[in-house]
PDB file of C-alpha atoms in Angstrom:
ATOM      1  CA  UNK A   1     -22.650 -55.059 -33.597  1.00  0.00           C
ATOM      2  CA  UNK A   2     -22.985 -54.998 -37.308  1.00  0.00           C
ATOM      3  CA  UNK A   3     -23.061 -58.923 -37.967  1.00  0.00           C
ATOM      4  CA  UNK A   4     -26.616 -60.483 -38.781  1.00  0.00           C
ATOM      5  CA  UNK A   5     -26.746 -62.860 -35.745  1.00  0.00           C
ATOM      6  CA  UNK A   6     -28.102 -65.767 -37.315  1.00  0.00           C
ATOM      7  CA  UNK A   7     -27.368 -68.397 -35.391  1.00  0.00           C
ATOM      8  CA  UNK A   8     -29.485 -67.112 -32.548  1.00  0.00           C
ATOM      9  CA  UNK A   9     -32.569 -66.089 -35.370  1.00  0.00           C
ATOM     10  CA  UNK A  10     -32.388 -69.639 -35.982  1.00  0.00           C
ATOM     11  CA  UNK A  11     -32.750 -70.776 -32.705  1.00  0.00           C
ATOM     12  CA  UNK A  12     -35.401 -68.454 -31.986  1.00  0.00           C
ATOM     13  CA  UNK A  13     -34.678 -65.620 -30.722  1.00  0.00           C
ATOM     14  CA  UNK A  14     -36.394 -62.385 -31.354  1.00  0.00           C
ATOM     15  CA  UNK A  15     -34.188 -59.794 -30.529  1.00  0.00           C
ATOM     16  CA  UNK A  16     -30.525 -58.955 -32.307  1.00  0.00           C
ATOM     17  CA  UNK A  17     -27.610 -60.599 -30.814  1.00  0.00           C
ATOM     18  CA  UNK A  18     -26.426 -57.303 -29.006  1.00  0.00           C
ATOM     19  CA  UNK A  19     -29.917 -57.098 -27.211  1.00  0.00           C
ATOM     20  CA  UNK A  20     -30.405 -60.597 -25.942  1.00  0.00           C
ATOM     21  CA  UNK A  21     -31.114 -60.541 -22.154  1.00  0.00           C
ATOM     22  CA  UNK A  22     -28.268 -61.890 -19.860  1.00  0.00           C
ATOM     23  CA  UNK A  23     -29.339 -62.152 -16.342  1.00  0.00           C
ATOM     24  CA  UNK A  24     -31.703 -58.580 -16.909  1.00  0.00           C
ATOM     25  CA  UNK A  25     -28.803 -56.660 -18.890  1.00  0.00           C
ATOM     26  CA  UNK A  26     -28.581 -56.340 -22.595  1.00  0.00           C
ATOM     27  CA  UNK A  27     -25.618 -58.342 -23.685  1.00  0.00           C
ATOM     28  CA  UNK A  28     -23.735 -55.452 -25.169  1.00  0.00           C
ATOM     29  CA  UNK A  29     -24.556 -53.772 -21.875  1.00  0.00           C
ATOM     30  CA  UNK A  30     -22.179 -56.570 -20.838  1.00  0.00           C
ATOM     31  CA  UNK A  31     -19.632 -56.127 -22.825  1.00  0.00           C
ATOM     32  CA  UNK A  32     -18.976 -52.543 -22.138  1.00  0.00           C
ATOM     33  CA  UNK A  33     -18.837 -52.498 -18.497  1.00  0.00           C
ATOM     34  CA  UNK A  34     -16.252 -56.049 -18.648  1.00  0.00           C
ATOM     35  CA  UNK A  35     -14.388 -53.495 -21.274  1.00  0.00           C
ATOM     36  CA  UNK A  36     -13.874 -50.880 -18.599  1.00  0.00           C
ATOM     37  CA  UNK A  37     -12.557 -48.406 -19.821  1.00  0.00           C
ATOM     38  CA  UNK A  38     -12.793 -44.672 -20.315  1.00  0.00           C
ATOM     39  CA  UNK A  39     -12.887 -42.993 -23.269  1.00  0.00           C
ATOM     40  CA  UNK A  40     -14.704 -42.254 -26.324  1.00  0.00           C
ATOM     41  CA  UNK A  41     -17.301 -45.901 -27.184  1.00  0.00           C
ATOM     42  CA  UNK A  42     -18.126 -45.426 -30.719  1.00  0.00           C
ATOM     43  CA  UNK A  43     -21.069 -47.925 -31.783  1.00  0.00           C
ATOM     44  CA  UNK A  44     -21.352 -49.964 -35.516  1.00  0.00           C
ATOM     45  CA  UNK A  45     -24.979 -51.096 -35.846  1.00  0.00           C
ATOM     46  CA  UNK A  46     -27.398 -52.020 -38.380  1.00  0.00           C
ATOM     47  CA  UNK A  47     -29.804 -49.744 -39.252  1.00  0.00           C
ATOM     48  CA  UNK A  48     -32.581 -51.547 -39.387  1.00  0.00           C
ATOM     49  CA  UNK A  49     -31.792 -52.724 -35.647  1.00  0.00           C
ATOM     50  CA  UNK A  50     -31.137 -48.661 -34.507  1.00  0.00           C
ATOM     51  CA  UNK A  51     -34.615 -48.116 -35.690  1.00  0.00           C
ATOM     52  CA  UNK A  52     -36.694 -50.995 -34.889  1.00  0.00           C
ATOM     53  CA  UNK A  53     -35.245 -51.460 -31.074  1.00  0.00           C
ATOM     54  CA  UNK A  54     -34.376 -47.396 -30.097  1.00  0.00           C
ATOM     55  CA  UNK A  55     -30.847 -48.724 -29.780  1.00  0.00           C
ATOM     56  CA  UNK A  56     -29.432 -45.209 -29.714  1.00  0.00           C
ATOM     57  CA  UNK A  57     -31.386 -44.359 -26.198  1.00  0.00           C
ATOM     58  CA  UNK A  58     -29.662 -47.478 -24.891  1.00  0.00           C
ATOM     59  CA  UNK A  59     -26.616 -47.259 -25.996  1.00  0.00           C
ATOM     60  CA  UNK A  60     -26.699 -43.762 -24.431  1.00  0.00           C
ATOM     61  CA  UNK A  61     -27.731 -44.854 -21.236  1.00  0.00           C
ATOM     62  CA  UNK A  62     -24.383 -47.704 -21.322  1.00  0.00           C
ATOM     63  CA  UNK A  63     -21.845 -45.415 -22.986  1.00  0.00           C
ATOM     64  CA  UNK A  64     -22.774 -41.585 -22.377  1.00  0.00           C
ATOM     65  CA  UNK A  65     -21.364 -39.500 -25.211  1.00  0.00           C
ATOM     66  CA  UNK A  66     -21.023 -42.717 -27.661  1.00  0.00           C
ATOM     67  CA  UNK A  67     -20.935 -42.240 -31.273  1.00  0.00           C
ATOM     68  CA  UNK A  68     -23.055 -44.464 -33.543  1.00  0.00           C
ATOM     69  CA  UNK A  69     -22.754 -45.532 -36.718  1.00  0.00           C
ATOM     70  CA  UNK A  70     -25.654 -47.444 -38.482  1.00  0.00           C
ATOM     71  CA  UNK A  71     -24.874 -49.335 -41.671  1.00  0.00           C
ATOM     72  CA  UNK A  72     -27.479 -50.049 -44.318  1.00  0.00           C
ATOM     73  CA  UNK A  73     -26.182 -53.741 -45.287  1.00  0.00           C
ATOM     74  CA  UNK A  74     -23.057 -55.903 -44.327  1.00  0.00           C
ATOM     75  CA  UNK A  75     -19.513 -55.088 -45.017  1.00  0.00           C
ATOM     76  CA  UNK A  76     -16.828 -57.786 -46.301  1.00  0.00           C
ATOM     77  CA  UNK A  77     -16.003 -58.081 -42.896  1.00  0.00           C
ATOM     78  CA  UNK A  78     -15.124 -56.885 -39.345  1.00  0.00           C
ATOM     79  CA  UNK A  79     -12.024 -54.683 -40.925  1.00  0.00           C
ATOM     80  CA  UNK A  80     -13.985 -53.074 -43.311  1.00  0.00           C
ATOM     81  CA  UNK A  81     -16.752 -52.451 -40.953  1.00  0.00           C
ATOM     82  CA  UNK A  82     -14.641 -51.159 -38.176  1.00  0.00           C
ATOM     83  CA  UNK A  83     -13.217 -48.559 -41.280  1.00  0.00           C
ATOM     84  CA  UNK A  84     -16.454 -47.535 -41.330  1.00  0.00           C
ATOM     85  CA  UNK A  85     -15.613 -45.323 -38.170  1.00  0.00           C
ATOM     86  CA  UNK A  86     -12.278 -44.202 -39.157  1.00  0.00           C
ATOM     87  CA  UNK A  87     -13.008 -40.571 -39.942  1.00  0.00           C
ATOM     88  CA  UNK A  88     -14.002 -40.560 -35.883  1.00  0.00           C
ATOM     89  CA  UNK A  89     -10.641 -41.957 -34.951  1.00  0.00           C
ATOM     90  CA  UNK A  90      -8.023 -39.431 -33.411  1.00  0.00           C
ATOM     91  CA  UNK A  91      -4.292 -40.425 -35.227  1.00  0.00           C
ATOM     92  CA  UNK A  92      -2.179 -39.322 -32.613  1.00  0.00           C
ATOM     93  CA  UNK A  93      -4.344 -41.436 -29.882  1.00  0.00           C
ATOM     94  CA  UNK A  94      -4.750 -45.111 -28.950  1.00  0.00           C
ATOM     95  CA  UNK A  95      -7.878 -47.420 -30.371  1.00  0.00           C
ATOM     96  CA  UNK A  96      -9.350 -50.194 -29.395  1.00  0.00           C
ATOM     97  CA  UNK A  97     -11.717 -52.549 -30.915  1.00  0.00           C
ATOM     98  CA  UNK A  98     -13.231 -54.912 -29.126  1.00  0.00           C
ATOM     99  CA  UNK A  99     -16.034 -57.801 -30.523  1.00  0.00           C
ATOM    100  CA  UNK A 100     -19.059 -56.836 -29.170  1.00  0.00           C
ATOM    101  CA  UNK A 101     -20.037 -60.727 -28.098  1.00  0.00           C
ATOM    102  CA  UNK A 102     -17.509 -61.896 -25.827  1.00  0.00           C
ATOM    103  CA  UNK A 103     -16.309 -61.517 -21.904  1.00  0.00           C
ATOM    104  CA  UNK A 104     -12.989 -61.568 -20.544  1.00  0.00           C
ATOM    105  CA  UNK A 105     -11.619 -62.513 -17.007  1.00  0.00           C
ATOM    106  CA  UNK A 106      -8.957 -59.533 -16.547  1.00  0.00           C
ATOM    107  CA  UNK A 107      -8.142 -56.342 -15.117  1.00  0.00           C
ATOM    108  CA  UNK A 108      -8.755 -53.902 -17.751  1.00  0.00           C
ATOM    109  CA  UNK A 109      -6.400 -50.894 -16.314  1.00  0.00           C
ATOM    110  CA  UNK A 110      -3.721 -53.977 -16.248  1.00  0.00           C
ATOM    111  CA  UNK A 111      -3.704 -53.791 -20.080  1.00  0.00           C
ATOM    112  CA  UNK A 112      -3.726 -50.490 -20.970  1.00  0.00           C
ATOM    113  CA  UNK A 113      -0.842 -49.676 -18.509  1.00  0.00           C
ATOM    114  CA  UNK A 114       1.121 -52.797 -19.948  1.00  0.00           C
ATOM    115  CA  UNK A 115       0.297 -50.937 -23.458  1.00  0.00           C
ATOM    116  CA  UNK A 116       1.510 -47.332 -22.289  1.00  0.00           C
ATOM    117  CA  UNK A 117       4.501 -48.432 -19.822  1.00  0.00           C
ATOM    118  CA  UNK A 118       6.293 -50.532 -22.798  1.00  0.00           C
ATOM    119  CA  UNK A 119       5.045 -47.826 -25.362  1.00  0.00           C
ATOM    120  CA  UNK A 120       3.735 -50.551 -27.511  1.00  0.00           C
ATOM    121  CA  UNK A 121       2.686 -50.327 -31.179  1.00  0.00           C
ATOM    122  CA  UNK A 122      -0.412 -52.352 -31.030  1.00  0.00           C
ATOM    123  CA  UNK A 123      -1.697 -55.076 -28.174  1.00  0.00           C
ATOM    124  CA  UNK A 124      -3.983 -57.977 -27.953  1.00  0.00           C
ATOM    125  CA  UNK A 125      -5.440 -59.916 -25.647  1.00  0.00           C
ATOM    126  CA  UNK A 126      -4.720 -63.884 -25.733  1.00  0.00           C
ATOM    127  CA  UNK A 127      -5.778 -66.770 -23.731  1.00  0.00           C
ATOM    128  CA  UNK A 128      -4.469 -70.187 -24.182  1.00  0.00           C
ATOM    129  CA  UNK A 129      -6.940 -72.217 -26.884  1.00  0.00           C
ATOM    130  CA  UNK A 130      -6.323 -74.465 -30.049  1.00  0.00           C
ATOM    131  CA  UNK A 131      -9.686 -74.601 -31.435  1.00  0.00           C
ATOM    132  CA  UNK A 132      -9.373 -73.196 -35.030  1.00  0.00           C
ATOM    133  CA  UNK A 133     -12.794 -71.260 -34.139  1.00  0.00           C
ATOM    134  CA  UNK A 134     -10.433 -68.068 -33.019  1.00  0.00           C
ATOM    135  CA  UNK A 135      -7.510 -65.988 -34.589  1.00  0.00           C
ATOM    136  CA  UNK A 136      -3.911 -67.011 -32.838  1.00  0.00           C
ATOM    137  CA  UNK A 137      -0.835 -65.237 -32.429  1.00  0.00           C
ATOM    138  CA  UNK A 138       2.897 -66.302 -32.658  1.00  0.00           C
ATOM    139  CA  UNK A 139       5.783 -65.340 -30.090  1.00  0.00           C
ATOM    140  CA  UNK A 140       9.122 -64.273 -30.759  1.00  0.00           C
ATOM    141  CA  UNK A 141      11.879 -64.961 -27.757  1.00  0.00           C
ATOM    142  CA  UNK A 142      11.461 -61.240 -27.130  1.00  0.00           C
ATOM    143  CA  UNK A 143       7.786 -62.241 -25.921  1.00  0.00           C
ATOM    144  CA  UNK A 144       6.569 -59.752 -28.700  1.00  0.00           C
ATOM    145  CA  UNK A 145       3.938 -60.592 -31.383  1.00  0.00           C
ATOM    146  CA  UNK A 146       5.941 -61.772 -34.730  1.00  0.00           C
ATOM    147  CA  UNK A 147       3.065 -63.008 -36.873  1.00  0.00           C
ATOM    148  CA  UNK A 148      -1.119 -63.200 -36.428  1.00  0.00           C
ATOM    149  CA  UNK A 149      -3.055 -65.541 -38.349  1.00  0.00           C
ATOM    150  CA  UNK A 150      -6.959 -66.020 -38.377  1.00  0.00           C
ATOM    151  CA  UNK A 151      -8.775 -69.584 -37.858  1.00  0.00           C
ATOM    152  CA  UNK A 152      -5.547 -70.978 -38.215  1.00  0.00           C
ATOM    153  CA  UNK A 153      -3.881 -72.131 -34.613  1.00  0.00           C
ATOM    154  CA  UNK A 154      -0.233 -71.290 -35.189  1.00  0.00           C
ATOM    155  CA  UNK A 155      -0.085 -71.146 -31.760  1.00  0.00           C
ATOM    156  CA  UNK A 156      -1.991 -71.589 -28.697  1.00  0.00           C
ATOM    157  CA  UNK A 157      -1.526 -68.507 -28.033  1.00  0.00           C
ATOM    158  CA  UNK A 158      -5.342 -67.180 -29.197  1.00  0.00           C
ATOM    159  CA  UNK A 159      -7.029 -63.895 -29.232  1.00  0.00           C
ATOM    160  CA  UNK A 160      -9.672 -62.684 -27.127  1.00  0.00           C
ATOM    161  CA  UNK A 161     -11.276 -59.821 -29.259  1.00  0.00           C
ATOM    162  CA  UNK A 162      -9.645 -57.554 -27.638  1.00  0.00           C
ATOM    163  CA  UNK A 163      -7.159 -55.470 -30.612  1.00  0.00           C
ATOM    164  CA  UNK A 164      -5.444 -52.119 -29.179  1.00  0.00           C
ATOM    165  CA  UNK A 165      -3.684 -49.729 -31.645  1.00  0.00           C
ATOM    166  CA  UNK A 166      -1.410 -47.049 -30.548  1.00  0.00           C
ATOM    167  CA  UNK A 167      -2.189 -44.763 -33.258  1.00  0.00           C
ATOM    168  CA  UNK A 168      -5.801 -44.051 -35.280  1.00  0.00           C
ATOM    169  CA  UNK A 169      -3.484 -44.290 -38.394  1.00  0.00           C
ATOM    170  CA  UNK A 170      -1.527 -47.437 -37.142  1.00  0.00           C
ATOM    171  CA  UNK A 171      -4.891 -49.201 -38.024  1.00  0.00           C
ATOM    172  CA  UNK A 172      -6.168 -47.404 -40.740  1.00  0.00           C
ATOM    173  CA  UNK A 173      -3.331 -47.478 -43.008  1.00  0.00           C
ATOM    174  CA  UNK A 174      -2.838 -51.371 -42.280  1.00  0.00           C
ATOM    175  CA  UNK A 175      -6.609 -52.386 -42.946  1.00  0.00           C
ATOM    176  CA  UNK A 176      -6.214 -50.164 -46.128  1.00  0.00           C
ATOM    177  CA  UNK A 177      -2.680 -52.077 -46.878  1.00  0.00           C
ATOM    178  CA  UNK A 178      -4.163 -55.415 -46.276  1.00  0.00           C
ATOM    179  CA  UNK A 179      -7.722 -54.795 -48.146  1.00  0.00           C
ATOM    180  CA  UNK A 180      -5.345 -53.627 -51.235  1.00  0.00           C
ATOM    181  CA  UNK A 181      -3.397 -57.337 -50.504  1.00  0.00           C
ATOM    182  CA  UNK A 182      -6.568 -58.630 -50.670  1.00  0.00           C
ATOM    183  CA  UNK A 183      -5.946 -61.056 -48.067  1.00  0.00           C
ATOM    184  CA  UNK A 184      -9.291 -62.578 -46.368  1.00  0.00           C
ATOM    185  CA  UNK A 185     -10.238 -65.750 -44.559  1.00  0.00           C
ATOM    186  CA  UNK A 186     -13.054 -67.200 -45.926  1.00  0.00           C
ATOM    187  CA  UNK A 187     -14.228 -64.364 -47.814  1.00  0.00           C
ATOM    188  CA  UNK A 188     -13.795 -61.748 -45.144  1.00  0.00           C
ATOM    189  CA  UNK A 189     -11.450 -59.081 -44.113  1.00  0.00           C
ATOM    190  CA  UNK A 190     -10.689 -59.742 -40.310  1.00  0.00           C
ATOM    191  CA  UNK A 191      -9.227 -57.222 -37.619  1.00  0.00           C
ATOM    192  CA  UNK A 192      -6.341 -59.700 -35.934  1.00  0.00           C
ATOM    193  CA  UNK A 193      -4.697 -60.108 -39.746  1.00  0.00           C
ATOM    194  CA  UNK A 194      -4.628 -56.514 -39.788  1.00  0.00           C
ATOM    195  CA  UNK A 195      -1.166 -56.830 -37.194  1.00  0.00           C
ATOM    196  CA  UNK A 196       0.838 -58.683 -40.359  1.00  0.00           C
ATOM    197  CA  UNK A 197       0.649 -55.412 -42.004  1.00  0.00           C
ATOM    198  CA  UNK A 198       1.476 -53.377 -38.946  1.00  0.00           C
ATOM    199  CA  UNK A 199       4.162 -56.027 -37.923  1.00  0.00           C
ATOM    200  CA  UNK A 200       6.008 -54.798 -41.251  1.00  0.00           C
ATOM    201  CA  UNK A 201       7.076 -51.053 -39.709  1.00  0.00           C
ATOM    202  CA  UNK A 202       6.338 -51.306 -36.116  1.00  0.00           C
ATOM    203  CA  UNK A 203       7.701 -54.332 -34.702  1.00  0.00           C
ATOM    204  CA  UNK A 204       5.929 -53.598 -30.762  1.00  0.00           C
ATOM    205  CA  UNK A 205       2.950 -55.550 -30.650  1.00  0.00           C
ATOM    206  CA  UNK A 206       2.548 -57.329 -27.200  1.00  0.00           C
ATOM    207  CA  UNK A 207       0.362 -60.287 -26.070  1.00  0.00           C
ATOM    208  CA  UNK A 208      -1.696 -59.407 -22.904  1.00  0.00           C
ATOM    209  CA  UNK A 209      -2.157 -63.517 -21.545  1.00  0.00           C
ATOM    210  CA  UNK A 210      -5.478 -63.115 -19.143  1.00  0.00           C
ATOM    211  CA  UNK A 211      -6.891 -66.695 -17.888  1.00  0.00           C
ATOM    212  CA  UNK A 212     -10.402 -67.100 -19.272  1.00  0.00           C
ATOM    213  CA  UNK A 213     -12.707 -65.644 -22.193  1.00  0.00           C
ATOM    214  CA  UNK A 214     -16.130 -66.499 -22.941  1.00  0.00           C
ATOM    215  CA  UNK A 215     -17.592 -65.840 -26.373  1.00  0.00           C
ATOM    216  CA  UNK A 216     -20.736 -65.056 -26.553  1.00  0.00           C
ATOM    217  CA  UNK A 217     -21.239 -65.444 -30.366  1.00  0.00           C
ATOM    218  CA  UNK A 218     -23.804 -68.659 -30.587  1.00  0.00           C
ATOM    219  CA  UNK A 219     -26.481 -70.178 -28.061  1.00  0.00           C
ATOM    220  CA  UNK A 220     -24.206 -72.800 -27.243  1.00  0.00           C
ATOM    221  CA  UNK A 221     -21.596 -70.145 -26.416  1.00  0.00           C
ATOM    222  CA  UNK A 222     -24.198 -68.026 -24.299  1.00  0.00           C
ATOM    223  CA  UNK A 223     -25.252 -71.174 -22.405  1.00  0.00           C
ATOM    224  CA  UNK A 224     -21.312 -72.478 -21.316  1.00  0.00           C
ATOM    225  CA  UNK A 225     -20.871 -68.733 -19.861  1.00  0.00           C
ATOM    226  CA  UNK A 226     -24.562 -68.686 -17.713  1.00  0.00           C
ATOM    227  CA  UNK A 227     -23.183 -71.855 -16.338  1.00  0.00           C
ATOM    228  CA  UNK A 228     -19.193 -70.919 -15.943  1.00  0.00           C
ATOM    229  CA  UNK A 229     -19.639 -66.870 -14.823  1.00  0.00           C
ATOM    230  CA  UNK A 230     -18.396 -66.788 -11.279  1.00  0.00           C
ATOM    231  CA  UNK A 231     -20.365 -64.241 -10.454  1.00  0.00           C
ATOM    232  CA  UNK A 232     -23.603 -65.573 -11.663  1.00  0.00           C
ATOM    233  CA  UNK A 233     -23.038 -69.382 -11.931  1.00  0.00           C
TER     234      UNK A 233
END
């Protein structure tokens, strides 16, 4: 929730990406119920958005007992900004982080029992695309993850947004590993190259394959999923 939205400002919109109305519910409102899940949602905004649109009431209201987070200007990327919250993270317990503009066709309880029953390192959800728009993942005969890579389809095998960690620390200490590696795409530090570094000591990281994923990260994107959404076609 801590990207600048821009390609929506430019089409006009008025409100921040997260806030843009789907079908009367704020699209992050979206996300977190397709996320379904419970546990502890913990928030990365901008400031300026937290104070100009109450965000806190709302996100509230969506994710009772959320923790927020309000940055004062942009990170180098999703990694970084996602560190941001790290001192809220619990080491011995799972995290997940999830994009905050996409939907997913799936069962959610499907995923985190695959995670638990095979006492995975790490998880993400994949859906079968080429487009070198997402991040991809590579399969070993095991059917475990053996190598990530962002905008670059080494597979099509892509990811959904959708990154699970068994451990705070297993994420933490390999977005600190990989920020010291320096290694970015296109400037940024992403979440999905974050697995290379985690793929180094704990070799567990499973695909979850679900059928369909919407992003809702441009107009274009927003308008193929009010048009596709079975339950709102």
């Amino acid at each position: 929730m801590a990207g600048e939205g821009k390609s929506f400002q430019r089409m006009g919109y008025t409100f921040p990406k997260p806030l843009i109305d789907i079908h009367g519910k704020p699209m992050i409102q979206w996300v977190v119920e397709n996320i379904n899940v419970q546990g502890k949602f913990v928030f990365i905004v901008r400031k300026e958005h937290l104070e100009q649109y109450s965000l806190t009431h709302l996100l509230r209201l969506i994710a009772p007992g959320c923790e927020i987070i309000s940055l004062n200007e942009p990170t180098e990327g999703a990694a970084m900004t996602v560190l941001k919250a790290a001192h809220l993270f619990d080491d011995e317990k799972p995290v997940v982080i999830v994009n905050s503009d996409q939907m997913i066709e799936w069962n959610s309880n499907e995923f985190f029992y695959a995670m638990s029953a095979d006492e995975c390192h790490g998880g993400i959800v994949t859906f079968r695309a080429t487009h070198p728009k997402w991040s991809f993942v590579k399969l070993g005969e095991d059917g475990f993850i053996k190598e990530v890579a962002e905008k670059i389809p080494i597979s099509d095998h892509a990811t959904a947004g959708v990154y699970y960690f068994q451990h705070g620390y297993d994420f933490v200490r390999s977005a600190r590993q990989m920020i010291t590696l320096d290694i970015r795409t296109k400037g940024e530090f992403y979440v999905c190259p974050v697995y290379n570094e985690l793929l180094k000591e704990k070799p567990k990281v499973r695909a979850f394959p679900v059928k369909k994923v919407w992003s809702l990260g441009t107009p274009e994107d927003l308008q193929v999923f009010l048009k596709e959404y079975p339950k709102y076609a």
